[in-house]
Coordinates of C-alpha atoms and ligand atoms in Angstrom, one line a residue:
X294 CA -2.7 15.4 39.9
X295 CA -6.1 15.1 37.9
X296 CA -6.7 10.9 38.2
X297 CA -8.9 9.4 35.5
X298 CA -9.9 6.2 35.4
X299 CA -8.3 4.1 32.5
X300 CA -9.4 1.2 33.4
X301 CA -10.0 -1.5 29.7
X302 CA -13.3 -1.8 31.0
X303 CA -14.2 1.4 30.4
X304 CA -11.9 2.7 27.8
X305 CA -14.3 1.6 24.6
X306 CA -11.5 0.0 22.5
X307 CA -12.2 -2.4 20.5
X308 CA -9.3 -4.5 19.4
X309 CA -9.5 -6.2 15.6
X310 CA -7.8 -10.0 15.1
X311 CA -8.7 -9.1 11.0
X312 CA -6.7 -7.0 9.0
X313 CA -8.1 -4.6 7.0
X314 CA -8.9 -5.0 3.5
X315 CA -7.8 -1.5 2.4
X316 CA -4.9 -1.0 4.7
X317 CA -1.7 -1.9 2.3
X318 CA 0.9 -1.2 5.0
X319 CA 2.2 -2.3 8.7
X320 CA 1.2 1.2 10.1
X321 CA -2.0 1.2 8.7
X322 CA -3.4 -2.1 9.4
X323 CA -1.9 -2.1 12.8
X324 CA -3.9 1.5 14.0
X325 CA -6.4 0.2 12.8
X326 CA -5.8 -3.3 14.9
X327 CA -5.4 -1.3 17.6
X328 CA -8.5 0.9 18.0
X329 CA -6.2 3.9 17.5
X330 CA -8.2 5.4 14.4
X331 CA -10.8 3.6 13.0
X332 CA -12.4 5.3 9.3
X333 CA -15.2 7.7 8.1
X334 CA -14.5 7.9 4.8
X335 CA -11.7 8.0 2.3
X336 CA -8.7 10.4 3.8
X337 CA -10.9 11.2 7.1
X338 CA -10.4 9.0 10.2
X339 CA -11.4 9.3 14.3
X340 CA -9.2 9.4 16.8
X341 CA -10.6 7.4 19.7
X342 CA -9.3 7.4 22.7
X343 CA -6.0 5.1 23.4
X344 CA -5.1 7.3 19.4
X345 CA -5.4 10.4 20.7
X346 CA -3.3 9.7 24.1
X347 CA -0.8 8.9 21.3
X348 CA -1.5 12.4 19.1
X349 CA -1.5 14.4 22.7
X350 CA 1.8 13.5 23.1
X351 CA 3.2 13.8 19.6
X352 CA 1.4 17.6 19.7
X353 CA 3.1 18.3 23.7
X354 CA 6.5 17.3 22.9
X355 CA 6.3 19.8 19.6
X356 CA 4.6 22.0 21.8
X357 CA 6.9 22.4 24.3
X358 CA 10.4 22.9 21.8
X359 CA 8.2 25.4 20.0
X360 CA 7.8 27.5 22.7
X361 CA 11.3 26.5 23.8
X362 CA 12.7 27.9 20.6
X363 CA 10.5 31.3 21.3
X364 CA 7.6 31.0 18.9
X365 CA 4.8 32.0 19.6
X366 CA 1.5 30.3 19.4
X367 CA -1.8 31.4 17.2
X368 CA -5.1 30.1 16.6
X369 CA -6.1 30.9 13.2
X370 CA -9.2 29.8 11.5
X371 CA -9.3 26.8 9.1
X372 CA -11.7 28.6 6.5
X373 CA -10.2 31.0 4.5
X374 CA -11.8 33.7 2.0
X375 CA -10.7 32.9 -1.9
X376 CA -9.6 37.1 -1.1
X377 CA -6.5 36.5 0.0
X378 CA -5.4 33.4 -2.4
X379 CA -6.3 35.4 -5.0
X380 CA -4.2 38.3 -3.7
X381 CA -1.2 35.7 -3.1
X382 CA -1.8 34.5 -6.6
X383 CA -3.0 30.9 -5.3
X384 CA -6.5 31.0 -5.5
X385 CA -5.6 29.6 -8.9
X386 CA -2.3 27.8 -9.0
X387 CA -2.9 25.6 -6.3
X388 CA -5.4 23.4 -8.0
X389 CA -7.5 20.6 -7.1
X390 CA -6.0 20.0 -3.4
X391 CA -7.7 22.9 -2.6
X392 CA -11.6 22.4 -0.9
X393 CA -13.6 25.0 -2.3
X394 CA -16.8 26.2 -1.0
X395 CA -19.4 28.6 -1.1
X396 CA -21.3 30.5 2.4
X397 CA -25.0 31.2 2.1
X398 CA -23.9 34.7 0.3
X399 CA -22.3 32.5 -2.3
X400 CA -19.0 33.9 -1.3
X401 CA -15.8 32.0 -1.7
X402 CA -13.7 30.3 0.5
X403 CA -11.6 27.3 1.2
X404 CA -10.7 25.2 3.7
X405 CA -7.1 25.7 4.2
X406 CA -4.5 23.1 3.6
X407 CA -1.6 26.1 5.1
X408 CA -1.7 29.2 6.5
X409 CA 1.1 31.6 4.5
X410 CA -1.8 33.8 2.9
X411 CA -3.4 34.3 6.7
X412 CA -0.9 34.9 8.4
X413 CA 1.1 37.3 6.0
X414 CA -2.6 38.8 6.3
X415 CA -1.8 38.9 10.6
X416 CA 1.8 40.4 9.6
X417 CA 0.8 43.0 7.9
X418 CA -2.3 44.2 10.0
X419 CA 0.2 43.8 13.6
X420 CA 3.9 44.4 12.5
X421 CA 4.4 48.0 12.0
X422 CA 8.0 49.0 12.8
X423 CA 11.3 46.7 12.7
X424 CA 11.1 46.3 16.4
X425 CA 8.5 44.2 16.6
X426 CA 11.3 41.6 14.6
X427 CA 11.9 39.2 14.4
X428 CA 8.7 37.0 15.6
X429 CA 7.3 33.3 14.4
X430 CA 3.9 32.7 14.7
X431 CA 2.7 29.2 14.9
X432 CA -0.3 26.6 15.2
X433 CA -1.4 23.4 15.5
X434 CA -4.5 23.0 13.4
X435 CA -6.6 20.5 11.5
X436 CA -5.7 20.8 7.7
X437 CA -7.2 19.5 4.5
X438 CA -5.3 18.5 1.5
X439 CA -8.0 17.0 -1.2
X440 CA -5.1 14.6 -2.0
X441 CA -5.5 12.5 -5.4
X442 CA -5.3 9.5 -3.6
X443 CA -5.4 9.2 0.0
X444 CA -3.8 6.4 1.2
X445 CA -1.4 5.0 4.4
X446 CA -3.9 5.9 6.8
X447 CA -3.4 8.7 8.6
X448 CA 0.2 9.4 6.7
X449 CA -1.7 10.6 3.2
X450 CA -5.2 11.5 4.9
X451 CA -7.0 14.7 3.6
X452 CA -8.0 15.9 6.9
X453 CA -4.9 15.9 9.0
X454 CA -3.1 17.8 11.9
X455 CA 0.3 19.9 11.2
X456 CA 1.7 22.2 13.3
X457 CA 3.1 25.2 11.1
X458 CA 4.9 28.2 11.9
X459 CA 5.6 31.3 9.8
X460 CA 8.9 33.7 10.9
X461 CA 8.6 37.1 9.8
X462 CA 12.6 39.1 9.7
X463 CA 13.6 42.4 8.9
X464 CA 15.9 41.0 6.2
X465 CA 17.8 37.6 4.7
X466 CA 20.3 37.3 7.4
X467 CA 17.5 37.6 10.2
X468 CA 15.7 35.1 8.0
X469 CA 18.7 33.0 8.4
X470 CA 18.8 33.0 11.6
X471 CA 15.5 31.7 12.4
X472 CA 16.0 29.9 9.8
X473 CA 18.6 27.8 11.8
X474 CA 16.5 28.1 15.1
X475 CA 13.4 26.2 13.9
X476 CA 16.1 23.6 12.1
X477 CA 17.1 23.2 15.4
X478 CA 14.3 23.0 17.6
X479 CA 13.1 20.2 14.6
X480 CA 16.1 17.9 15.5
X481 CA 15.6 18.5 19.3
X482 CA 11.5 17.9 18.1
X483 CA 12.4 14.7 16.5
X484 CA 15.4 13.1 18.8
X485 CA 12.6 13.8 21.6
X486 CA 9.9 11.5 19.8
X487 CA 12.6 9.3 19.7
X488 CA 12.6 8.4 15.7
X489 CA 15.4 7.6 13.5
X490 CA 15.0 10.5 10.5
X491 CA 17.4 12.3 8.0
X492 CA 17.4 16.4 7.2
X493 CA 18.2 16.4 3.3
X494 CA 17.3 19.3 0.9
X495 CA 14.4 19.5 -1.0
X496 CA 12.8 21.1 -3.7
X497 CA 11.7 25.0 -2.7
X498 CA 9.0 24.6 -5.2
X499 CA 7.0 27.1 -7.5
X500 CA 6.7 30.2 -5.4
X501 CA 9.9 31.8 -4.4
X502 CA 12.3 30.7 -1.9
X503 CA 15.8 30.1 -1.8
X504 CA 16.4 27.3 1.4
X505 CA 14.6 24.6 1.8
X506 CA 15.1 21.4 3.9
X507 CA 13.0 18.4 5.0
X508 CA 13.1 15.7 8.6
X509 CA 11.9 12.4 7.3
X510 CA 11.7 9.4 9.3
X511 CA 14.1 6.5 7.4
X512 CA 11.2 4.0 7.5
X513 CA 11.4 1.4 4.0
X514 CA 7.7 1.9 3.0
X515 CA 8.3 5.7 2.8
X516 CA 7.1 7.6 -0.4
X517 CA 10.1 9.4 -0.6
X518 CA 13.2 8.5 -2.0
X519 CA 16.6 10.1 -0.6
X520 CA 19.8 10.2 -1.8
X521 CA 22.7 10.8 0.1
X522 CA 26.6 10.2 1.0
X523 CA 28.0 10.6 4.4
X524 CA 31.2 10.5 3.8
X525 CA 30.3 13.9 1.6
X526 CA 27.5 15.4 3.9
X527 CA 25.6 15.2 1.3
X528 CA 21.4 14.5 1.6
X529 CA 19.1 15.2 -0.4
X530 CA 15.1 14.6 -2.3
X531 CA 15.8 12.7 -5.1
X532 CA 13.2 15.6 -6.5
X533 CA 16.7 17.5 -6.3
X534 CA 19.3 15.6 -6.2
X535 CA 21.4 17.0 -9.1
X536 CA 22.7 14.7 -11.7
X537 CA 25.8 16.1 -13.7
X538 CA 27.4 15.9 -17.4
X539 CA 29.2 13.0 -17.8
X540 CA 32.8 12.9 -19.2
X541 CA 33.5 10.4 -22.5
X542 CA 31.5 8.9 -25.3
X543 CA 32.8 5.2 -27.0
X544 CA 33.7 5.5 -30.7
X545 CA 30.3 4.5 -32.6
X546 CA 31.1 0.6 -34.8
X547 CA 27.8 0.1 -35.9
X548 CA 26.4 1.2 -38.2
X549 CA 22.5 2.5 -37.9
X550 CA 19.9 -0.4 -38.7
X551 CA 16.2 0.2 -38.9
X552 CA 14.7 -2.5 -37.6
X553 CA 11.6 -4.3 -37.6
X554 CA 10.3 -4.7 -33.6
X555 CA 6.5 -5.8 -34.0
X556 CA 4.6 -4.8 -31.4
X557 CA 7.8 -4.6 -29.1
X558 CA 6.5 -0.9 -27.1
X559 CA 8.4 -1.4 -24.0
X560 CA 12.0 -1.1 -22.8
X561 CA 11.6 -4.7 -21.2
X562 CA 10.3 -6.3 -24.4
X563 CA 12.5 -4.6 -26.4
X564 CA 15.7 -5.8 -24.4
X565 CA 14.5 -9.2 -24.5
X566 CA 13.8 -9.4 -28.5
X567 CA 16.9 -8.0 -28.9
X568 CA 19.1 -9.6 -26.1
X569 CA 20.5 -6.0 -25.1
X570 CA 20.5 -4.2 -21.6
X571 CA 18.3 -1.3 -21.0
X572 CA 21.2 1.0 -20.6
X573 CA 22.0 0.3 -24.5
X574 CA 18.5 2.0 -25.7
X575 CA 17.1 5.6 -25.2
X576 CA 13.8 6.2 -24.1
X577 CA 11.4 9.0 -25.6
X578 CA 8.9 9.8 -23.5
X579 CA 6.4 13.5 -25.1
X580 CA 4.9 15.5 -22.3
X581 CA 2.2 18.5 -22.7
X582 CA 4.3 21.8 -22.9
X583 CA 2.5 25.1 -22.9
X584 CA 2.8 25.9 -26.3
X585 CA 3.2 22.5 -27.5
X586 CA 4.3 19.1 -26.6
X587 CA 7.9 18.3 -25.8
X588 CA 10.1 15.2 -26.1
X589 CA 12.4 14.2 -23.0
X590 CA 15.0 11.5 -23.6
X591 CA 16.0 9.4 -21.8
X592 CA 18.7 6.1 -20.9
X593 CA 16.3 3.4 -21.0
X594 CA 17.0 1.9 -17.1
X595 CA 16.5 5.7 -16.0
X596 CA 13.1 7.5 -14.0
X597 CA 12.1 10.9 -15.9
X598 CA 11.9 12.9 -12.3
X599 CA 8.7 15.2 -12.6
X600 CA 10.0 18.1 -10.7
X601 CA 13.1 18.6 -12.2
X602 CA 11.3 18.3 -16.0
X603 CA 8.6 20.5 -15.2
X604 CA 11.2 23.6 -14.5
X605 CA 12.1 22.8 -18.0
X606 CA 11.1 26.2 -19.9
X607 CA 8.0 25.2 -22.1
X608 CA 7.2 22.2 -20.2
X609 CA 3.6 22.2 -18.2
X610 CA 3.5 22.0 -14.7
X611 CA 2.7 20.0 -12.8
X612 CA 4.9 17.3 -15.4
X613 CA 1.6 15.6 -17.6
X614 CA 2.0 12.5 -20.1
X615 CA 0.9 13.8 -23.1
X616 CA -2.2 11.3 -24.1
X617 CA -2.3 8.9 -26.9
X618 CA -3.6 10.9 -29.4
X619 CA -0.9 13.6 -28.7
X620 CA 2.0 10.7 -28.9
X621 CA 0.1 10.1 -32.7
X622 CA -0.3 13.1 -33.6
X623 CA 3.8 14.7 -32.8
X624 CA 5.6 11.0 -33.5
X625 CA 3.1 9.8 -36.1
X626 CA 2.8 6.0 -35.5
X627 CA 1.2 4.7 -32.1
X628 CA 3.0 4.9 -28.8
X629 CA 5.8 2.5 -27.8
X630 CA 7.5 3.8 -31.0
X631 CA 9.0 7.2 -30.9
X632 CA 12.7 8.1 -30.9
X633 CA 14.4 11.9 -30.9
X634 CA 15.1 11.6 -34.6
X635 CA 13.2 14.0 -37.3
X636 CA 10.8 15.2 -34.2
X637 CA 9.3 18.2 -34.9
X638 CA 8.9 19.4 -30.8
X639 CA 11.1 20.4 -28.9
X640 CA 14.0 17.4 -27.8
X641 CA 15.5 17.8 -24.6
X642 CA 18.3 14.8 -23.8
X643 CA 19.1 14.1 -20.1
X644 CA 23.1 14.1 -19.5
X645 CA 23.3 10.5 -19.2
X646 CA 22.0 9.8 -22.5
X647 CA 24.8 11.6 -23.9
X648 CA 27.7 9.4 -22.6
X649 CA 25.9 6.2 -25.2
X650 CA 26.9 4.9 -28.7
X651 CA 25.6 2.7 -30.9
X652 CA 22.3 2.1 -29.0
X653 CA 19.0 1.6 -29.9
X654 CA 15.8 4.0 -29.8
X655 CA 12.1 4.3 -31.3
X656 CA 11.6 5.7 -35.7
X657 CA 9.2 6.8 -35.0
X658 CA 7.3 4.3 -36.9
X659 CA 4.9 1.4 -36.4
X660 CA 6.7 -1.2 -35.1
X661 CA 10.1 0.1 -35.9
X662 CA 13.2 0.6 -33.9
X663 CA 16.6 2.2 -34.9
X664 CA 20.0 -0.2 -34.2
X665 CA 23.4 1.2 -33.7
X666 CA 22.4 5.2 -33.4
X667 CA 25.5 7.6 -32.5
X668 CA 25.4 10.9 -31.5
X669 CA 27.1 13.6 -34.1
X670 CA 26.5 10.5 -36.9
X671 CA 22.6 10.3 -36.5
X672 CA 21.4 12.5 -33.9
X673 CA 23.6 16.0 -34.3
X674 CA 25.1 16.5 -30.4
X675 CA 22.4 18.1 -28.7
X676 CA 22.9 20.2 -25.8
X677 CA 21.8 17.9 -22.5
X678 CA 20.1 18.4 -18.9
X679 CA 18.9 17.7 -16.0
X680 CA 15.4 15.4 -16.3
X681 CA 16.1 11.9 -14.4
X682 CA 16.9 10.2 -10.6
X683 CA 19.7 10.1 -9.1
X684 CA 20.3 6.1 -8.7
X685 CA 22.7 4.5 -6.5
X686 CA 26.7 4.7 -7.9
X687 CA 25.7 8.6 -8.4
X688 CA 28.3 10.5 -8.0
X689 CA 27.6 13.6 -5.5
X690 CA 27.7 17.7 -6.1
X691 CA 31.2 17.9 -4.5
X692 CA 32.1 14.6 -6.7
X693 CA 34.2 12.7 -3.6
X694 CA 31.8 10.1 -3.3
X695 CA 28.6 8.0 -4.3
X696 CA 24.8 8.3 -3.6
X697 CA 23.5 5.5 -1.7
X698 CA 19.1 5.7 -1.8
X699 CA 17.3 4.8 1.2
X700 CA 13.2 5.6 1.9
X701 CA 12.0 8.0 4.2
X702 CA 8.3 9.3 5.4
X703 CA 8.5 13.7 5.3
X704 CA 7.5 14.2 8.5
X705 CA 8.5 18.1 8.8
X706 CA 9.5 20.6 6.0
X707 CA 11.6 23.6 7.0
X708 CA 11.4 26.6 4.1
X709 CA 12.9 29.9 3.5
X710 CA 10.0 31.4 1.7
X711 CA 11.4 35.4 1.5
X712 CA 9.2 38.0 0.2
X713 CA 7.1 36.3 -1.9
X714 CA 4.3 36.4 0.4
X715 CA 5.1 40.1 1.6
X716 CA 5.3 41.5 -1.0
X717 CA 2.6 39.9 -3.3
X718 CA 0.3 41.0 0.1
X719 CA 2.0 44.4 1.3
X720 CA 3.3 43.3 4.9
X721 CA 5.9 46.1 5.3
X722 CA 7.7 47.2 8.4
X723 CA 9.2 50.4 9.2
X724 CA 13.5 50.2 8.8
X725 CA 15.2 52.2 11.4
X726 CA 15.7 55.1 9.0
X727 CA 12.2 54.7 8.9
X728 CA 12.0 53.5 5.5
X729 CA 8.9 50.8 4.3
X730 CA 10.3 47.6 4.0
X731 CA 9.2 44.0 3.2
X732 CA 9.4 41.3 5.5
X733 CA 11.4 37.9 5.3
X734 CA 9.3 34.9 6.0
X735 CA 9.9 31.3 6.3
X736 CA 7.1 28.5 6.9
X737 CA 8.0 25.6 8.9
X738 CA 5.2 22.3 8.9
X739 CA 5.6 19.3 11.2
X740 CA 2.7 16.4 10.0
X741 CA 1.7 15.8 13.6
X742 CA -0.9 13.1 12.7
X743 CA 1.7 11.6 10.1
X744 CA 4.0 11.5 12.5
X745 CA 2.2 8.5 14.5
X746 CA 2.4 6.8 11.5
X747 CA 5.8 7.1 11.1
X748 CA 6.7 5.8 14.5
X749 CA 5.3 2.4 13.8
X750 CA 6.2 2.0 10.4
X751 CA 10.0 2.8 11.7
X752 CA 9.5 0.2 15.2
X753 CA 7.2 -2.6 15.6
X754 CA 7.0 -6.3 15.9
X755 CA 4.7 -9.5 14.2
X756 CA 2.5 -9.1 17.4
X757 CA 2.5 -5.3 17.6
X758 CA 3.2 -1.8 18.0
X759 CA 6.3 -1.3 19.7
X760 CA 6.2 2.6 21.2
X761 CA 8.9 5.0 21.6
X762 CA 8.6 5.5 25.8
X763 CA 7.8 9.2 24.4
X764 CA 4.9 8.3 22.6
X765 CA 3.7 5.1 24.1
X766 CA -0.1 5.9 25.5
X767 CA 0.8 4.6 28.5
X768 CA 3.7 3.6 30.7
X769 CA 2.7 0.5 32.0
X770 CA -0.1 -2.7 31.6
X771 CA -2.0 -3.7 34.5
X772 CA -2.9 -7.5 34.5
X773 CA -4.2 -9.5 36.4
X774 CA -4.8 -13.0 36.1
X775 CA -8.2 -14.9 36.9
X776 CA -9.3 -11.6 38.6
X777 CA -12.9 -12.3 39.0
X778 CA -12.2 -15.2 40.5
X779 CA -9.3 -14.9 43.3
X780 CA -10.5 -11.9 45.5
X781 CA -6.1 -12.1 46.1
X782 CA -5.6 -11.1 42.8
X783 CA -8.5 -8.3 42.9
X784 CA -7.3 -6.4 45.8
X785 CA -4.3 -6.2 44.9
X786 CA -4.7 -5.4 41.7
X787 CA -6.9 -2.8 42.7
X788 CA -3.8 -1.3 45.6
X789 CA -1.0 -1.8 42.9
X790 CA -3.0 0.3 40.4
X791 CA -3.4 3.4 42.4
X792 CA 0.3 2.5 44.1
X793 CA 1.8 3.1 40.1
X794 CA -0.5 5.8 39.2
X795 CA 1.0 7.6 42.3
X796 CA 4.3 6.8 41.2
X797 CA 2.8 9.4 38.1
X798 CA 2.6 6.5 36.0
X799 CA -0.2 6.4 32.8
X800 CA -1.4 2.5 33.5
X801 CA -3.6 0.9 31.1
X802 CA -5.9 -2.0 34.3
X803 CA -7.1 -4.7 32.5
X804 CA -9.4 -5.4 34.4
X805 CA -11.5 -7.8 32.0
X806 CA -12.9 -10.6 32.2
X807 CA -10.7 -12.1 30.1
X808 CA -8.1 -15.0 29.0
X809 CA -4.5 -14.1 30.0
X810 CA -3.8 -14.7 26.6
X811 CA -6.1 -12.2 25.1
X812 CA -4.7 -9.7 27.4
X813 CA -1.8 -10.1 26.4
X814 CA -2.3 -10.3 22.9
X815 CA -3.9 -6.8 23.6
X816 CA -1.0 -5.4 25.2
X817 CA 1.3 -6.5 22.4
X818 CA -0.7 -4.9 19.8
X819 CA -1.2 -1.7 21.5
X820 CA 2.6 -2.0 22.5
X821 CA 2.5 -0.6 26.0
X822 CA 6.3 -0.6 27.2
X823 CA 6.0 -1.8 30.2
X824 CA 3.3 -5.4 31.4
X825 CA 3.0 -6.8 35.0
X826 CA 1.0 -9.4 35.6
X827 CA -0.7 -10.4 39.2
X828 CA -1.5 -13.9 40.0
X829 CA -2.6 -15.5 42.8
X830 CA 0.7 -17.8 42.7
X831 CA 2.8 -14.9 42.4
X832 CA 1.2 -13.1 45.3
X833 CA 1.7 -15.9 47.6
X834 CA 5.6 -15.6 46.7
X835 CA 5.4 -12.1 47.1
X836 CA 6.0 -11.3 43.3
X837 CA 5.4 -10.2 39.6
X838 CA 6.0 -10.9 36.4
X839 CA 7.5 -8.2 35.0
X840 CA 8.7 -7.8 31.1
X841 CA 9.7 -5.1 28.5
X842 CA 7.7 -4.7 25.5
X843 CA 11.1 -5.8 23.9
X844 CA 12.0 -8.5 25.6
X845 CA 12.3 -11.8 24.6
X846 CA 11.4 -13.6 28.1
X847 CA 9.0 -12.3 31.3
X848 CA 10.7 -12.3 34.9
X849 CA 9.2 -12.8 38.2
X850 CA 10.6 -9.8 40.5
X851 CA 9.6 -9.4 43.8
X852 CA 7.1 -6.1 44.6
X853 CA 9.4 -4.0 45.4
X854 CA 12.0 -4.3 42.7
X855 CA 9.3 -4.1 40.3
X856 CA 8.1 -0.7 41.7
X857 CA 11.9 0.4 41.5
X858 CA 12.3 -0.6 38.1
X859 CA 9.5 1.4 37.1
X860 CA 10.0 4.4 39.1
X861 CA 13.5 4.7 36.9
Ligands
LIG1160 P1 3.8 15.7 0.9 O1 5.3 16.2 -0.7 O2 4.3 14.2 1.6 O3 2.8 15.5 0.1 P2 4.2 18.2 1.3 O4 5.2 18.5 1.2 O5 3.0 19.3 0.5 O6 4.0 16.7 1.5 P3 3.9 20.5 2.9 O7 3.2 21.0 2.9 O8 5.5 20.6 3.3 O9 3.6 19.0 2.9 O10 2.9 20.4 4.7 C1 4.0 19.9 6.2 C2 4.1 19.0 6.8 O11 2.5 18.4 6.8 C3 4.8 17.6 5.8 O12 6.1 17.5 6.3 C4 3.7 16.6 6.5 O13 4.9 16.0 7.3 C5 2.5 17.2 6.4 N1 1.7 16.6 5.3 C6 1.7 17.0 4.4 N2 0.1 16.4 3.4 C7 -0.3 15.5 4.8 C8 -1.1 14.5 4.2 N3 -2.2 14.7 2.8 N4 -1.5 13.8 5.2 C9 -0.7 13.5 6.1 N5 0.5 14.8 6.8 C10 0.2 15.9 5.5
LIG1161 MG1 6.6 19.2 2.2

């Protein structure tokens, strides 16, 4: 085995006591403090030596499991010609996330945010016959997405490393098998990484696609909300978890009244003013449409779901809230008093609104609301649509149980693309009976860099990172006490360092001339699983002090005992 030094003094590592101001969540703070990454510019990070060791471990596990699943590794260029994106239709669709550039001949290129176009080009050139199928190509490579709000360190950066895989099959049945194989490989990967995760149904986006699931590492800081019911075996990203028309509506008991509500522009202010619950109010949101603005009406306490709303015919995608001037034009009053009655634009009511009676809503007049409003009497009973986020307690699609909500970090995404790219780009093969057929494609991503942050979100304490064994940058940290004054400690530590390395362990030898407290704090911050302390007193007793990163206390072990423990 190639041996290289892992002495602290030669590792060029600096840890920080202070928490950098722009770091919002714990993984970002700890990665900066432990010296795993350093920021270059917004959403751009350098992986420092210790951070890179962790990153490589993630990569190695992903690579092993992809190989085991029969996928073939290749490496595509990061820079891609615009022509390919024009062929697929995404040059115009992808929007500002796409980093565009041109070369010295004024030819357009982009820095790849993903590689469907390039791989489909490879496939249409290389794959001629059904005999070459199924095949699944993957790479581990740098992507760039010009995120509107890079944050959380490497979890939402602009440049990041992704494992992306693309399967090619003759037909849907083949694609189902390739997809199932990736599902199993991903499950194996996240189990080996030692992460607590959940597989959830996901939105399949704009470009075709029938089936799509995400792998989420569960953590409170996760950007995604997940709706699930273990009883019903249901789990879905809240983006796509469906709501359903509700049953009954109580009869009207109040008369409709127009009420002065001066300066009351939010649901919260309205509820305080009228001493009512948000459930008794309607909110009317005006959004941009393809032909004219569109009003979306929800119960006051519910949240609009952008992914669902932008699928309504006539609603602009991506969902865009109307500008104040537009709201004034369509409602005839300043924002804050919009209501569904008397609007001249299309109005869509969320399912949940139809079970409300005697509710309050804006009157489309400055400083005015209606109270005691009822469907069937004041508003003609409309059809309803699903445009809100589910909330805890909503029924599951089966209707047998109710949903709970938890938060997750999307670390993987598997996706049945079907024939959208292969049709657009003419990727066909010959079938057994000599016809040409477009191939069925799947794509499968894993956020390699994001996983490092997600692992820390899931496992840390006040002192620092607690790596799952599979990700730890070192197995053991060796801490000599007073090595620079004690010849006995120095020689015993050097011998131990060699012996541990010979056992195949990755050992960080803290050979700094620093106080024990400093060394212990750094070892805990970096999150190394096992710690061995060599001291003069210990040597006299033939003992080493051992502590696991998760233990509360250290214990003294005979040298042999300690080595045996590490061997296991
Ligand atoms: P998100 O919804 O988080 O923006 P996405 O759905 O756009 O991600 P995919 O196109 O599915 O991302 O990419 C595959 C994987 O790449 C994601 O599951 C995620 O782990 C990772 N990833 C995507 N965007 C970023 C980013 N900006 N920084 C780090 N990792 C990312
Ligand atoms: Mg995704």
